[in-house]
XYZ file of C-alpha atoms in Angstrom:
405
model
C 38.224 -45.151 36.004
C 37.785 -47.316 33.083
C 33.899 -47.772 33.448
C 33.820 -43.832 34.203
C 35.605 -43.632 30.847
C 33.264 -46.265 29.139
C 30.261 -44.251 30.442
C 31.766 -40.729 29.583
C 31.574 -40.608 25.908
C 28.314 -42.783 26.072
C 25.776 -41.700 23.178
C 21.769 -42.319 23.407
C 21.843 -45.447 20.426
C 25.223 -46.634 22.049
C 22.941 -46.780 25.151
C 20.382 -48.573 23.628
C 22.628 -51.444 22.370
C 24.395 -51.613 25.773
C 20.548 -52.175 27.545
C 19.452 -54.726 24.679
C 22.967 -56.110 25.584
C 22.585 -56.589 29.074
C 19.016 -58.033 28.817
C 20.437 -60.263 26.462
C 23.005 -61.713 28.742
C 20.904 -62.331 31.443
C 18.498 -64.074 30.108
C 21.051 -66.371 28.565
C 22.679 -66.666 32.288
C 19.643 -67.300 33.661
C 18.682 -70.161 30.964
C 21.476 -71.566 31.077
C 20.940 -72.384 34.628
C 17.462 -73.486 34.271
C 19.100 -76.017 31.560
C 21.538 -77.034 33.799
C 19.048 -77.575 36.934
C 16.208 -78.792 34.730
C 18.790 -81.411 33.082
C 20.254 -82.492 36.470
C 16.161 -83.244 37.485
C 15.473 -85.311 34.355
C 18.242 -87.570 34.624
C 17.988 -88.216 38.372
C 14.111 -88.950 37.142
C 15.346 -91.430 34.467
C 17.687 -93.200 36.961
C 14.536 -94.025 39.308
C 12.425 -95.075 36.809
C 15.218 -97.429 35.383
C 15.522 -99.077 38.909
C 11.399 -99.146 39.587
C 11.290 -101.469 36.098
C 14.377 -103.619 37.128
C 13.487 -104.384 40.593
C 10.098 -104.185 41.324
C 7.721 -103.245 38.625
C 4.149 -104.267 39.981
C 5.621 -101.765 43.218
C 2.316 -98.887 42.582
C 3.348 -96.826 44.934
C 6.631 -96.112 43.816
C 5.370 -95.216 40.117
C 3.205 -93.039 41.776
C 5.918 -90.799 43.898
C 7.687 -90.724 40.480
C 4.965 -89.126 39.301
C 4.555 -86.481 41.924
C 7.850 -86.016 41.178
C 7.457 -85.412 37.630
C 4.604 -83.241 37.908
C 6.850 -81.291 40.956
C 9.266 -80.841 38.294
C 7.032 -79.690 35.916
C 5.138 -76.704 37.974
C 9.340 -75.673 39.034
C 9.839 -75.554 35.578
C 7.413 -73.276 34.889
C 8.074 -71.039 37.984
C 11.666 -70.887 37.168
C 10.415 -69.510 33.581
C 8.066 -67.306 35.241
C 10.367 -65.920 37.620
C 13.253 -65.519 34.729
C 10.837 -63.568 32.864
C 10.312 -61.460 35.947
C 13.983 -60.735 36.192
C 14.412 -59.906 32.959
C 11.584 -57.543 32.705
C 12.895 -55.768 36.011
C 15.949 -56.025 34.817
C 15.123 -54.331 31.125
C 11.953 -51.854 32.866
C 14.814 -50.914 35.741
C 17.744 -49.506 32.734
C 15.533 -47.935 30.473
C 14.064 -46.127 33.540
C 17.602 -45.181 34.766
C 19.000 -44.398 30.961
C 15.554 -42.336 30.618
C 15.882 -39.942 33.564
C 19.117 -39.322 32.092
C 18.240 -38.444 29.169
C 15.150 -36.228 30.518
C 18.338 -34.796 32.666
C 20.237 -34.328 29.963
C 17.241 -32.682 27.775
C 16.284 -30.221 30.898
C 20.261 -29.131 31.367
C 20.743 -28.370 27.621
C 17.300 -26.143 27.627
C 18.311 -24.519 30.699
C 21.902 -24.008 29.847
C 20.901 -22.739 26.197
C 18.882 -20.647 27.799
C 21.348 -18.754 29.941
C 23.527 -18.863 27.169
C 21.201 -16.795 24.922
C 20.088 -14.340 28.164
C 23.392 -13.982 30.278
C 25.662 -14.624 27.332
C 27.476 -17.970 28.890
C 29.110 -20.767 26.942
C 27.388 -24.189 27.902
C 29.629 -26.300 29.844
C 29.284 -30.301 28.855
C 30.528 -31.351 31.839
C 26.471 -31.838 33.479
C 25.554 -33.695 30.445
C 25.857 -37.512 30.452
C 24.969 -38.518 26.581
C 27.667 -37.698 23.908
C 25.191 -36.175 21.597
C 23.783 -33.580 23.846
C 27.667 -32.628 24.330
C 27.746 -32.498 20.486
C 24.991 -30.698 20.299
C 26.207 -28.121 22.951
C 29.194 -27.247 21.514
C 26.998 -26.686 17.856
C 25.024 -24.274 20.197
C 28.164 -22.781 21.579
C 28.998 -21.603 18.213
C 25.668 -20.328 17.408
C 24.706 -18.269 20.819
C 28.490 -17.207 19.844
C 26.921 -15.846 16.723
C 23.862 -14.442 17.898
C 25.758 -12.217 20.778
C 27.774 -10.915 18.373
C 25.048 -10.126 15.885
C 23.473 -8.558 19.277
C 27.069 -6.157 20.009
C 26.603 -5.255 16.126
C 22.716 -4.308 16.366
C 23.365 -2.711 19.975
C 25.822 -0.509 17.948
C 23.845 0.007 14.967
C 20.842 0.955 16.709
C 22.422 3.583 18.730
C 23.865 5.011 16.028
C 20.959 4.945 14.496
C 19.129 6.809 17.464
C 21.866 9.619 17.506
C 20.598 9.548 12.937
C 16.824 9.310 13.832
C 17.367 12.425 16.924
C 19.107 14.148 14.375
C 16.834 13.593 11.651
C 14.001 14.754 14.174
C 15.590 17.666 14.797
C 15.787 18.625 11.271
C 12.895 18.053 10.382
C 10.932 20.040 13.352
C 13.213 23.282 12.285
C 11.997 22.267 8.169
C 8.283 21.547 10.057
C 8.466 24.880 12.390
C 10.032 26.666 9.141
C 6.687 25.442 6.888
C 4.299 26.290 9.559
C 5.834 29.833 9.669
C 5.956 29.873 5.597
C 2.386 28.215 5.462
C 1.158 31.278 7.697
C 2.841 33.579 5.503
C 1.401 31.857 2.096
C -2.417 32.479 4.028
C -1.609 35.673 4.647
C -0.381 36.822 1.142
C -2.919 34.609 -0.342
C -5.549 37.018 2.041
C -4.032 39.644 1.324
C -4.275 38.993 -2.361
C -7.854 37.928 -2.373
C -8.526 41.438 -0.795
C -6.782 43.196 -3.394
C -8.442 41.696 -5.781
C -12.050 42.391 -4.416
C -10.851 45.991 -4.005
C -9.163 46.474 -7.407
C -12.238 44.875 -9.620
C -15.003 46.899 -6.715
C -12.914 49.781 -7.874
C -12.090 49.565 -11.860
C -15.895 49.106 -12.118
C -16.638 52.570 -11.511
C -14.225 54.131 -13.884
C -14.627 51.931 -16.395
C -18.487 52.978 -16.402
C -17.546 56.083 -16.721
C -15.664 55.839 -19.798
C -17.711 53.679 -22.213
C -20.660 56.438 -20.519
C -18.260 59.281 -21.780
C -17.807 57.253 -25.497
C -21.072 57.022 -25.679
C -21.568 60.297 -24.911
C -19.217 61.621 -27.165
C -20.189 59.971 -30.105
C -23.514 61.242 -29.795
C -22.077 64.428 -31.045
C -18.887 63.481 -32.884
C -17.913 61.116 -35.758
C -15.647 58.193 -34.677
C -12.372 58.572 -35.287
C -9.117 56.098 -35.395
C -7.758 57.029 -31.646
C -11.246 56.976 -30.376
C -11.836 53.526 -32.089
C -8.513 52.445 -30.245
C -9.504 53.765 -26.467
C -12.833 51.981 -27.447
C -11.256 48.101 -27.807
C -9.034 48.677 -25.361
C -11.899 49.781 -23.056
C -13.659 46.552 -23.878
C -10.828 44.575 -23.326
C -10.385 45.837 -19.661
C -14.073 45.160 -19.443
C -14.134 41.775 -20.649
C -10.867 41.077 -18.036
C -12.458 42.740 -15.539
C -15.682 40.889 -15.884
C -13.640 37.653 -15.748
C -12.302 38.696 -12.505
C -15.398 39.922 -11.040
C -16.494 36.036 -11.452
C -13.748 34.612 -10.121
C -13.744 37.181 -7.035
C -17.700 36.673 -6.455
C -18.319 33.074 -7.835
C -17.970 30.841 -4.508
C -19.994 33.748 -2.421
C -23.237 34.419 -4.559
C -25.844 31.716 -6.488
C -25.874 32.380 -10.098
C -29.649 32.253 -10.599
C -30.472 30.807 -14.425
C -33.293 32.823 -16.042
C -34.744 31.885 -19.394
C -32.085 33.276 -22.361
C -32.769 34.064 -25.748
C -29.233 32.829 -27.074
C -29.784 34.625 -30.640
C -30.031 38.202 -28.724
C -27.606 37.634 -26.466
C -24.980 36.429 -28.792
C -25.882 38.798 -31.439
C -25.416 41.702 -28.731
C -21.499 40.185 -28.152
C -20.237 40.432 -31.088
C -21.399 43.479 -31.608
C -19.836 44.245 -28.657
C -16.358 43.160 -29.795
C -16.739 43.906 -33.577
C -14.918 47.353 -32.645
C -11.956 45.131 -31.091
C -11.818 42.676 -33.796
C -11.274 45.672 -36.583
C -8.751 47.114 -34.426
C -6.856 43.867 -35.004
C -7.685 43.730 -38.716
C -10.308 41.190 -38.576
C -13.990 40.851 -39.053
C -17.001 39.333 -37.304
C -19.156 37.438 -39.196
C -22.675 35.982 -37.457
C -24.674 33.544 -38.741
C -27.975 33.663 -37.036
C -30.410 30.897 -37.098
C -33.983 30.510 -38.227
C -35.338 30.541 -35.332
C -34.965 31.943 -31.737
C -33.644 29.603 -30.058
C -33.575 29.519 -25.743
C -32.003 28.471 -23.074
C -32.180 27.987 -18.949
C -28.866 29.507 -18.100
C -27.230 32.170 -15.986
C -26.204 35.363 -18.267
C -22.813 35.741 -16.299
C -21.722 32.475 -17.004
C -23.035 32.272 -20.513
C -21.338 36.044 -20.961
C -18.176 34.375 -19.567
C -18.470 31.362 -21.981
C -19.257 33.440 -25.098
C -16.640 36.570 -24.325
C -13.620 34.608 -23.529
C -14.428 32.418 -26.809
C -14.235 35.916 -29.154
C -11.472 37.508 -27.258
C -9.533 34.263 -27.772
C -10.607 34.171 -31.404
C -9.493 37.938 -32.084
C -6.046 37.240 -30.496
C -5.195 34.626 -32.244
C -6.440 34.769 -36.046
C -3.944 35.750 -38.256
C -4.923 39.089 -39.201
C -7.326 40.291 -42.136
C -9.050 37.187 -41.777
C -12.785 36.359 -41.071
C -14.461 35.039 -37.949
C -17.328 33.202 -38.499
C -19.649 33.084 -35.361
C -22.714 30.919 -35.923
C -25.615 29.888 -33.591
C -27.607 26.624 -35.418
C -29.793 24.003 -33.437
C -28.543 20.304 -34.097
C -31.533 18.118 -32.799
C -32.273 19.321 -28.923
C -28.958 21.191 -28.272
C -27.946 24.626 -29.755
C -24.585 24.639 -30.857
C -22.376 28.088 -30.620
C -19.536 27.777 -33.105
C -16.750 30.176 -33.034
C -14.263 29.174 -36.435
C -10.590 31.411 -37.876
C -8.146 30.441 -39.662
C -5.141 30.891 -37.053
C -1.978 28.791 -36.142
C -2.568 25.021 -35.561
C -3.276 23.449 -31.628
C -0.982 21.088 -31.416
C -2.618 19.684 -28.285
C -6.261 20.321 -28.458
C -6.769 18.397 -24.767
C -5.035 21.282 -23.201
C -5.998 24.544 -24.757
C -8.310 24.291 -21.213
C -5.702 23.827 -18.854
C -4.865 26.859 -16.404
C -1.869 28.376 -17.688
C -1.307 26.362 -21.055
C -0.602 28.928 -24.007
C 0.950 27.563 -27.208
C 2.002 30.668 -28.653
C 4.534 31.776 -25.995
C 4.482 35.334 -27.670
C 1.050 36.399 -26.364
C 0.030 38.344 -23.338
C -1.924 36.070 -20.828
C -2.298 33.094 -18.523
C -4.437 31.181 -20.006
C -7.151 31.805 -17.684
C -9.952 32.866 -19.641
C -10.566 29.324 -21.138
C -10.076 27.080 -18.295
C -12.718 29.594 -16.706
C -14.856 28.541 -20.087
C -14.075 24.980 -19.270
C -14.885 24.821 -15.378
C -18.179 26.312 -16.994
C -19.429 23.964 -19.026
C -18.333 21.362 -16.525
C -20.684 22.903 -13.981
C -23.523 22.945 -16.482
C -22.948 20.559 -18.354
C -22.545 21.984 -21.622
C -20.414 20.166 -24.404
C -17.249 21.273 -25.465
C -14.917 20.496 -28.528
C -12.064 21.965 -30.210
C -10.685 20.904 -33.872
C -7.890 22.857 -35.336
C -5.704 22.525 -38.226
C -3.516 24.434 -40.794
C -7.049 26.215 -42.309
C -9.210 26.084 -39.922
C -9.749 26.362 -35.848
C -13.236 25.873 -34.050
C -14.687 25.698 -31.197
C -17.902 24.145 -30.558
C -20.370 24.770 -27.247
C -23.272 22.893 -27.231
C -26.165 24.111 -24.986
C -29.640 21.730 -24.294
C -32.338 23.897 -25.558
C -35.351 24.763 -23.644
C -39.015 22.941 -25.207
C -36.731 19.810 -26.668
């Protein structure tokens, strides 16, 4: 029971001592043996001799048995040595073998038992393992596989509850999904529905609004212009100008704008007098300042009617009234620049007068279409834009690349 208790609590360094121990107490056994034999030898050795140089020294063939003797004692000497470092070798090689396997044992068990521990969820039991430190080190283990299952139990938990969350969420959002798809459908459809509309309302104003400036025209042939007809006149040529807008925007991703050669002077000249009726309707007056010389250009006459109306119609809505608008055409090098100036009510963001929908002066009729249909323009043909505005003066600045530059 003792030794079972010496070797129970047994550590790996603890075994190491105890084997350098052993070795060491052999090999002192075993010496002091050897001395003991050895010493034993020499003095019965010593004892002939003495009596060979009393008695008889001449006597040859007694020194020479002494000296078999001797050397007899010599080669047991050295196979006693030979033989104790044998044994001691066997004796070391055979424990560090046996404490070795043990501790290979006691390496495999704790692997195998941690392992088990972490899969099947069982404590490690110390009673397979021989060295003290692998016991230590079980019971460290204990405490963490103790940890880890119950981090498991808490994740087990939170991750169903977290499925019932995620089927829920799922569910939701296939009804929000199936709900878009179904609102999605209906947004194509209105927006369909809408586009048709709109080919079908500007197919049909066109006609009607023929016929009225035709009837004007007509009319004033024969009679003097008076205030009402002035006012069914702009309005007319409002509608016209909005309804040319729209005719663009219905037709302009189904037909090629072909450019032809334009003689900007004529055809800006032929605007404003277009709109001059309009502009004294709102109290103001068109000014145009032609330029020496015709000037031309390789551009469509939609878009350039789109660029040059929207400009005007913006100008006349917002210049304070009885004020001037000065429209000049002048070249500037290669480029003919179409400037469009009033004195109106400052931009306080110049950068977005383009935008879709942007309109300072919340008071006016409009979305703000006209001039990001300008802008989207110019983009496409790459004609320069600018705007300056303060509290005397507002311009806007087109410039076009003229044609022999």
């Amino acid at each position: 029971m003792k030794i079972k208790l010496l070797f129970q609590n047994i550590t790996i360094k603890r075994a190491d001592i105890f084997t350098i121990l052993v070795v060491f107490f052999f090999t002192m056994v075993f010496v002091g043996v050897l001395v003991e034999e050895m010493y034993k030898d020499y003095e019965r050795a010593l004892e002939q001799s003495s009596i060979v140089k009393s008695s008889e020294l001449s006597n040859s063939d007694i020194l020479e048995q002494n000296q078999k003797k001797l050397k007899s004692l010599l080669i047991k000497t050295v196979l006693a040595i030979i033989t104790l470092s044998f044994i001691i070798f066997a004796i070391f090689l055979g424990l560090n073998t046996l404490f070795s396997k043990l501790l290979q044992r006691d390496t495999q068990t704790f692997l195998d038992a941690l392992k088990n521990a972490l899969d099947m969820e069982e404590p490690i039991s110390a009673r397979r393992i021989f060295f003290q430190d692998f016991r230590e080190m079980a019971g460290y283990a204990n405490e963490m596989v103790a940890k880890i299952n119950e981090q498991k139990k808490s994740l087990k938990e939170l991750n169903l509850g977290l499925e019932e969350r995620v089927k829920k969420k799922t569910a939701a959002l296939l009804e929000i999904n199936k709900n878009l798809e179904a609102e999605k459908t209906f947004s194509q459809e209105l927006l369909k529905s809408q586009k048709e509309f709109l080919r079908y309302t500007v197919h049909e104003t066109n006609t009607p609004l023929s016929v009225i400036l035709t009837s004007m025209e007509l009319y004033l042939m024969k009679h003097p212009k008076d205030r009402q007809l002035s006012k069914i006149e702009a309005a007319t040529k409002n509608i016209f100008s909005i309804y040319d807008d729209l005719s663009y925007l219905v037709k302009k991703d189904h037909i090629e704008y072909k450019k032809t050669v334009v003689n900007l002077n004529n055809f800006l000249s032929s605007r404003v007098d277009f709109f001059r009726d309009v502009a004294a309707f709102s109290l103001l007056e068109f000014i145009y300042h032609a330029p020496s010389e015709e000037l031309h250009v390789h551009f469509n006459e939609t878009k350039l009617q789109r660029i040059i109306d929207n400009t005007l119609t913006n100008a006349i809505k917002y210049t304070l009234p009885n004020e001037k608008v000065d429209v000049s055409l002048l070249q500037v090098g290669a480029f003919a620049e179409f400037v469009v100036s009033s004195k109106s009510k400052t931009i306080q963001d110049t950068d977005r007068v383009f935008d879709a929908y942007y309109r300072e002066a919340k008071a006016k009729d409009g979305f703000g279409l006209g001039l990001r249909l300008v802008k989207s323009i110019c983009e496409e043909e790459g004609v320069g834009v600018s705007v300056t505005s303060d509290a005397s003066l507002t311009t806007f600045r087109y410039r076009f690349k003229v044609m022999g530059e």
